[in-house]
Every structure is written in C-alpha cells, then in structure tokens.
Short mmCIF file of C-alpha atoms and ligand atoms in Angstrom, two decimals:
data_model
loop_
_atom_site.label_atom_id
_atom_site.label_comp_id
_atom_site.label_asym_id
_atom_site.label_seq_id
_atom_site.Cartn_x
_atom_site.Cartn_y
_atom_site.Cartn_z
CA UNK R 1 177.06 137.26 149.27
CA UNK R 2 176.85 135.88 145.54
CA UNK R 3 173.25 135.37 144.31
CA UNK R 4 172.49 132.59 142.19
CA UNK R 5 169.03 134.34 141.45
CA UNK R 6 170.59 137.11 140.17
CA UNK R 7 172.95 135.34 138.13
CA UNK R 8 170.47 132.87 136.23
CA UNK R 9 168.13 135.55 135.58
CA UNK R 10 170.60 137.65 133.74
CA UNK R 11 172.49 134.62 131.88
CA UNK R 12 170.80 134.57 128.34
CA UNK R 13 173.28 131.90 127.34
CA UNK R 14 171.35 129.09 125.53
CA UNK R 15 174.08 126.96 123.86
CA UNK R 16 176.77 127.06 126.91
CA UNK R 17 174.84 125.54 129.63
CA UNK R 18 177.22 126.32 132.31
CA UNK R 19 176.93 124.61 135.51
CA UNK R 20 177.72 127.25 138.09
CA UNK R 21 180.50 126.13 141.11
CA UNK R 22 180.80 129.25 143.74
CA UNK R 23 183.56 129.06 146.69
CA UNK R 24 183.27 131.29 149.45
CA UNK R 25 186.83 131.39 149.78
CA UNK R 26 189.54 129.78 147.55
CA UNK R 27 193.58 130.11 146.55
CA UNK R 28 192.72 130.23 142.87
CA UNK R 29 189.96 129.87 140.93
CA UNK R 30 192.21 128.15 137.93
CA UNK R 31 193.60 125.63 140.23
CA UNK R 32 190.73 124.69 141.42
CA UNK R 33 189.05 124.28 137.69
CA UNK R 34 192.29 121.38 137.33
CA UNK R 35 191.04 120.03 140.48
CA UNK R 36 187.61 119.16 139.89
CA UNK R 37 188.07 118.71 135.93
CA UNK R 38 189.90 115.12 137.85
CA UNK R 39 187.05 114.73 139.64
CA UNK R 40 185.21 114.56 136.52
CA UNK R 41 183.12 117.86 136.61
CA UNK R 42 180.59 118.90 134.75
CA UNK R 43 181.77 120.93 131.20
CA UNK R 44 180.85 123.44 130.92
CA UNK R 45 181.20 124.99 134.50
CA UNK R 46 182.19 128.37 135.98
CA UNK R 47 184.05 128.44 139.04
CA UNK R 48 183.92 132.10 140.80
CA UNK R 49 184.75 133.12 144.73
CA UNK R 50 184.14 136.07 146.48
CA UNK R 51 187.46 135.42 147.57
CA UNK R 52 190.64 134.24 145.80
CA UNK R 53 193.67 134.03 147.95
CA UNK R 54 196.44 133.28 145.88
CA UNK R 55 195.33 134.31 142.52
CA UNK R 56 197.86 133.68 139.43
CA UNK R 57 198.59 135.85 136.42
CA UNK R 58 200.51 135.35 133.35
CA UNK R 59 204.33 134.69 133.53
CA UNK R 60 203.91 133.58 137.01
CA UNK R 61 203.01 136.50 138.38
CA UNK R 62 200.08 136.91 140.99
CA UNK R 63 197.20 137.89 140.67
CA UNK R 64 195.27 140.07 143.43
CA UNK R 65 191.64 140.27 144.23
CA UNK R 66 189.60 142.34 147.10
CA UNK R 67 186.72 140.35 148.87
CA UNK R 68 183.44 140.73 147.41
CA UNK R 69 184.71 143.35 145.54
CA UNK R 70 186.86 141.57 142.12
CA UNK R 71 185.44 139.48 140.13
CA UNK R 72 187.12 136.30 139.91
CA UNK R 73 185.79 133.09 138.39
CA UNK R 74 187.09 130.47 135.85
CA UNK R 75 185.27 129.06 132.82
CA UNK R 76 185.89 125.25 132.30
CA UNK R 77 185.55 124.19 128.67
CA UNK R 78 186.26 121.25 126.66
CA UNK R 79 188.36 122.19 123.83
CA UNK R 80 186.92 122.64 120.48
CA UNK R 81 188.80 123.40 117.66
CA UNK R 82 186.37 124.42 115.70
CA UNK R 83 185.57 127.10 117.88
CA UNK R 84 188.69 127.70 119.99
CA UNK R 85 190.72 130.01 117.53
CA UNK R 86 191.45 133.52 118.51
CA UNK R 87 189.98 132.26 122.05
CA UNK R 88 192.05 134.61 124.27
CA UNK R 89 190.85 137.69 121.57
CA UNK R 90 187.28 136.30 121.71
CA UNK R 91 187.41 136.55 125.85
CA UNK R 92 188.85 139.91 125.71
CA UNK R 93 186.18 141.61 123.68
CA UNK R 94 183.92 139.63 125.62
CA UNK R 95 185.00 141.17 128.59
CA UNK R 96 185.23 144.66 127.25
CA UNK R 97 181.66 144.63 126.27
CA UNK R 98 180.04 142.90 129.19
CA UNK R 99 182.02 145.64 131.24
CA UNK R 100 180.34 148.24 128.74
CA UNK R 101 176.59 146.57 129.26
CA UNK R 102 177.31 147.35 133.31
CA UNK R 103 178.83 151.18 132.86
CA UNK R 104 179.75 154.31 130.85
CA UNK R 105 183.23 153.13 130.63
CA UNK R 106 185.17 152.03 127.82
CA UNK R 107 187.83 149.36 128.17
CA UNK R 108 190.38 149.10 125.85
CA UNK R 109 192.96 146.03 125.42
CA UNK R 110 196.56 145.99 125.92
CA UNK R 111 198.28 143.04 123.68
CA UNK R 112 198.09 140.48 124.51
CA UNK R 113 195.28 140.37 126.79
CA UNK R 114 195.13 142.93 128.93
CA UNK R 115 192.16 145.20 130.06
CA UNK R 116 192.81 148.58 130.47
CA UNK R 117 191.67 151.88 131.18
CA UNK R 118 193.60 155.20 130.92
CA UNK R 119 196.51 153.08 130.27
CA UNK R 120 196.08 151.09 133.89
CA UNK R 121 195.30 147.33 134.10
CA UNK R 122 191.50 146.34 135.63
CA UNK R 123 191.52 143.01 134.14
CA UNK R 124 193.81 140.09 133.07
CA UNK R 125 192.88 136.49 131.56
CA UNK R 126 194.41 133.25 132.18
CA UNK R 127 193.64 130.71 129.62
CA UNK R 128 195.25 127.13 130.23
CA UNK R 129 195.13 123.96 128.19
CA UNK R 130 195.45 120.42 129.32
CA UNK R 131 194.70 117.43 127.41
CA UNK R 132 191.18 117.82 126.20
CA UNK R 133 190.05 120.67 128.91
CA UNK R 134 190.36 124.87 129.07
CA UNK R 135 190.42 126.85 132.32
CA UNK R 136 189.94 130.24 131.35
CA UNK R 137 190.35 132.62 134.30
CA UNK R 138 189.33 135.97 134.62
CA UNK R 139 189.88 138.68 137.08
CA UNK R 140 188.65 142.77 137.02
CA UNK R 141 188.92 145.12 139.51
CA UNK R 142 185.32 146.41 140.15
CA UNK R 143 184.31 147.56 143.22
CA UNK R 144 187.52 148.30 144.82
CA UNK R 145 188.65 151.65 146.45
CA UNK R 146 192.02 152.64 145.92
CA UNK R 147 192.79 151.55 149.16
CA UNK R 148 191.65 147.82 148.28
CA UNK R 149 194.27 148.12 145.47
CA UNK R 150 197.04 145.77 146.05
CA UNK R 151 200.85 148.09 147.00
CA UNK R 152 202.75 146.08 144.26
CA UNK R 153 200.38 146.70 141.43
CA UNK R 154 198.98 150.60 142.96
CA UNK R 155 200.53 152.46 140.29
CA UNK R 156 199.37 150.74 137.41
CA UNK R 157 196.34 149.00 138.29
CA UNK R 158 192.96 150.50 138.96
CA UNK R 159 188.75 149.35 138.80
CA UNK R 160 185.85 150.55 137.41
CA UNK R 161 184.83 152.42 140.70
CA UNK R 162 187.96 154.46 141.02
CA UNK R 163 187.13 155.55 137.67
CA UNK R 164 183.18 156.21 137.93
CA UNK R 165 182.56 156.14 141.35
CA UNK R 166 179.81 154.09 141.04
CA UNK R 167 179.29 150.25 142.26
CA UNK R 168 178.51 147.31 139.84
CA UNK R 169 176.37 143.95 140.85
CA UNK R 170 179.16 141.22 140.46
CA UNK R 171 176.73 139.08 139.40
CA UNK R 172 175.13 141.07 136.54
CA UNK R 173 178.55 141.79 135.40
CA UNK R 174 179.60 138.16 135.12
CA UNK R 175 176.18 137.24 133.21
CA UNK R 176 176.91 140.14 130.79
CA UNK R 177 180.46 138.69 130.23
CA UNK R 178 179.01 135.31 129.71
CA UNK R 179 176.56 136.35 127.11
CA UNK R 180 178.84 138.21 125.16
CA UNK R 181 180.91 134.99 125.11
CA UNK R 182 178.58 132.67 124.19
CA UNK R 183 178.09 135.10 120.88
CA UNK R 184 182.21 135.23 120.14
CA UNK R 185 182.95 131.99 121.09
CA UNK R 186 180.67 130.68 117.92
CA UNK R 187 182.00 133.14 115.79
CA UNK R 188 184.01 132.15 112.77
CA UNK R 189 184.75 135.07 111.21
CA UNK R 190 188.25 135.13 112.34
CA UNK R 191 188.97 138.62 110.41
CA UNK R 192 186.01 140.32 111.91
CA UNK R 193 187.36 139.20 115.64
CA UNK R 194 190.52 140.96 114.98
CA UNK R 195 189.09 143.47 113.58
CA UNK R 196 186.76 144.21 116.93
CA UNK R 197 190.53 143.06 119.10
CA UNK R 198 192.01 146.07 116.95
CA UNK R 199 189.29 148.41 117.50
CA UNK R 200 189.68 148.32 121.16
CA UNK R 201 193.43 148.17 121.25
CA UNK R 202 194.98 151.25 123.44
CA UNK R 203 198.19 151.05 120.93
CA UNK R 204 196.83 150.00 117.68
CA UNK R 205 199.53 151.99 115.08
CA UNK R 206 201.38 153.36 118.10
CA UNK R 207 204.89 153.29 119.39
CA UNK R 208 205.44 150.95 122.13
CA UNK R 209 208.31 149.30 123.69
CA UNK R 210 208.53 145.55 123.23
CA UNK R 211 210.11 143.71 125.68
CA UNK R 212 210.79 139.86 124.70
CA UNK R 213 213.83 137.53 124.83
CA UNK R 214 215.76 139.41 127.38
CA UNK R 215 215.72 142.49 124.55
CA UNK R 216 213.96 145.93 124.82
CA UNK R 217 212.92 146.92 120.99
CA UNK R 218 211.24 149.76 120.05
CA UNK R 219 208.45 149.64 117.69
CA UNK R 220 204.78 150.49 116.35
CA UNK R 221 202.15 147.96 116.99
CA UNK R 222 200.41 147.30 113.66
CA UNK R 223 197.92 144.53 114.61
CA UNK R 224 197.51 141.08 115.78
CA UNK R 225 197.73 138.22 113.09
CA UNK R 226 194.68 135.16 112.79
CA UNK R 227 197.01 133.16 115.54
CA UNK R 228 196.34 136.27 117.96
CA UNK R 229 200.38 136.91 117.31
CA UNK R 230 201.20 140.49 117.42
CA UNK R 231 202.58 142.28 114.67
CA UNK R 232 205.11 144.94 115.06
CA UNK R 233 207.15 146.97 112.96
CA UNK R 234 210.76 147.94 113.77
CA UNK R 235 212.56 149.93 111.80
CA UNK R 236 210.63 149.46 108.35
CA UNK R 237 210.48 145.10 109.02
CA UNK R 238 207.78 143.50 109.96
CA UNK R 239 207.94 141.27 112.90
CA UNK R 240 205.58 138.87 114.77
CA UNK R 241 205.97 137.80 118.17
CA UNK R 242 204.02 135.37 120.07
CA UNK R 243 205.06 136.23 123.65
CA UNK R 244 206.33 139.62 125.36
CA UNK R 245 205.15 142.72 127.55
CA UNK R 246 204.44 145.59 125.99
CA UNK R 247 205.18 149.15 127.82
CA UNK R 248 203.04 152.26 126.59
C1 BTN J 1 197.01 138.41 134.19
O1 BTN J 1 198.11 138.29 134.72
O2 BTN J 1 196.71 139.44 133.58
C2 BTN J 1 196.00 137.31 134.26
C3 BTN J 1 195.20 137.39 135.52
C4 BTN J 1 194.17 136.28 135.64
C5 BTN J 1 193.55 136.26 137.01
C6 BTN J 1 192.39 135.31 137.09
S1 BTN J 1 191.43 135.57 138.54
C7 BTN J 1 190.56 134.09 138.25
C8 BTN J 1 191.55 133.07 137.74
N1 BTN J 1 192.17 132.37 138.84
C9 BTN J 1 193.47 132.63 138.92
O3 BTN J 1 194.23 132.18 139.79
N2 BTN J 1 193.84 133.49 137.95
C10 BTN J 1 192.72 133.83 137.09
#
C-alpha cells in the first residue's frame, strides 16, 4: 500500500507544492494526467498507481510496470518557459540522483532519455505538451525480480533489485526524485545541465549506431546541444538530430 505519511515527510519541496493524486489501479498514469487536467485539477499534481495497466512509452511503444513493485506516477505542470528548457535533461538527472539518494547504484542516461544500468533500461520518461499543461511520466523498475520483468523487454530491461538485491521504499524514492527536481527545474544554467546530462551519459564520445529516418548510421556521440538535440559525428561532420534510437 502507498503511504502518504511517508511521502510528505520525505518531500522537502517548498516551491512545487504538489498536490498528490494516488490510483490503486489505472491504464496509464499520463492519460489520466489529460483527464483530470479537463476536469480542472489542481497544478501542480502527481499522479502515481501501484498499478498501471497499459502504460505508454515513447514512439508508441508500451510501457510495463509490476504491482507495487515500479514506480509509476506522472507530474502535471503548467508550462513555464522560463523554466521549461532542457526539461526532459533536467528530469533525467533528477531521476538519476534521487535513484542514487535510495542506493549504491549509479544510473547512467542513454540519449535521449533513457535510464540505464550496465547498458539495460530501468527507467524511461514521457513528457507531453498540450496547450498550456505538461504530463511528465515516469516509470523505473525497482523492486522487481527478474521474473516480474516483462518477456518482450527481458533482455534489455532490468531494476535496481536485480542489480543490488536489495528493496527500495517506493515512496522515499519518489520524494527523492521530487526534490532533486524541484532544484533542476529552477536551474538556469543551461550549460551546467548539460554538462551534469553528459556526465552521466553511458556513450558520451563513444561509437554508437544511430538509427533515424528509416537509416542505420554509424557514429560517435559527442554531446547534446542547449535544445537537448544530440550531437553526433559521422565521418568527420557534425550532425544534430532531434529524434532517433540509439544502439550501444
Ligand atoms: C519510455 O518509453 O522510455 C518512456 C516510459 C514512460 C513510462 C511512464 S510510467 C508513468 C507514465 N504513464 C505512462 O503511461 N507512461 C509514463
């Protein structure tokens, strides 16, 4: 069961007073956000379920949680534009450092937003924009077993118990996550938030394979540009692209 309690006493955040939605049992936490941001919901809000049934990833692809075991929730926002550069890079790091307040283990980022260990996928983000709103959904694998571990994603997917063994509060973790937001989100120093993205990349000046546009190129990853664009150089040119899988 999810514990309020546990929750408020860890959340530190002062300027993001979030007003916290939880679901026993929902098909996506995102959706949901779209939902109630019609019903005029309070901003800012986090939406999180100890079960998400039909969770969705990036490029239409789903996304899979274990009961009681991911952690799945959605952060509804108004967008700012002050603040909402680099927001996907801000999350991330975010992310990687609320995971690193909970355990021994260091997370590293896959462009463009993926969460990684030992080159397998924990975590993904979902950041939408409608009119004047952001749904920004996360979702880690945390206390799963390999056995919790969805077939289709088994090989490259894995959580921070399969690495350490060990079992992590859900609760703690997402209060860790949100504190470290509240910190990047009001940052402005655009260079120094791509310098921290770049720090925890897992193929910062390596050779990866770039698929975009129906074409496979080969490449090394130099960095990500202040639009959170990656930059990539093939063949002695420098190239940015704004969408695309990278394989390791
Ligand atoms: C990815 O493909 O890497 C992004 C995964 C995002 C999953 C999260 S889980 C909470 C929120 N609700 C959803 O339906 N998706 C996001």
């Amino acid at each position: 069961m999810f514990s309020y309690e546990i929750l408020k006493k860890h959340l530190k955040s002062k300027k993001i007073n979030y007003k916290i939605n939880y679901i026993d049992s929902i098909e996506s936490t995102n959706q949901y956000a779209w939902k109630l941001i019609q019903k005029n919901i309070e901003i800012p809000s986090i939406i999180i379920t100890k079960n998400q049934t039909d969770g969705k990833g990036q490029r239409d692809n789903k996304w899979f949680s274990s009961i009681n075991k991911s952690l799945t929730f959605s952060i509804v926002i108004n967008q700012n534009k002050k603040y909402e550069k680099l927001l996907s890079l801000k999350v991330a790091i975010s992310i990687i450092e609320g995971i690193k307040k909970n355990t021994d283990i260091d997370c590293k980022l896959k462009w463009p937003n993926d969460i990684m260990i030992n080159n397998k996928k924990i975590g993904g983000i979902l950041i939408e924009k409608k009119r004047d709103k952001i749904v920004i959904g996360i979702g880690i694998n945390v206390n799963e077993s390999l056995k919790d571990i969805n077939p289709i994603v088994k090989n490259k997917s894995t959580s921070l118990k399969i690495i350490n063994n060990l079992s992590i509060k859900l609760e703690m973790l997402l209060a860790d996550i949100l504190n470290e937001f509240e910190l990047y989100y009001y940052q402005l120093n655009n260079k120094s938030i791509i310098k921290k993205w770049e720090k925890y990349c897992c193929h910062i000046n390596e050779n990866i394979k770039f698929y975009g546009n129906d074409k496979t190129l080969n490449g090394k990853f130099l960095g990500v540009k202040d639009n959170g664009n990656a930059i990539i150089n093939i063949n002695g040119k420098k190239y940015t692209v704004n969408s695309g899988i990278i394989n390791l």
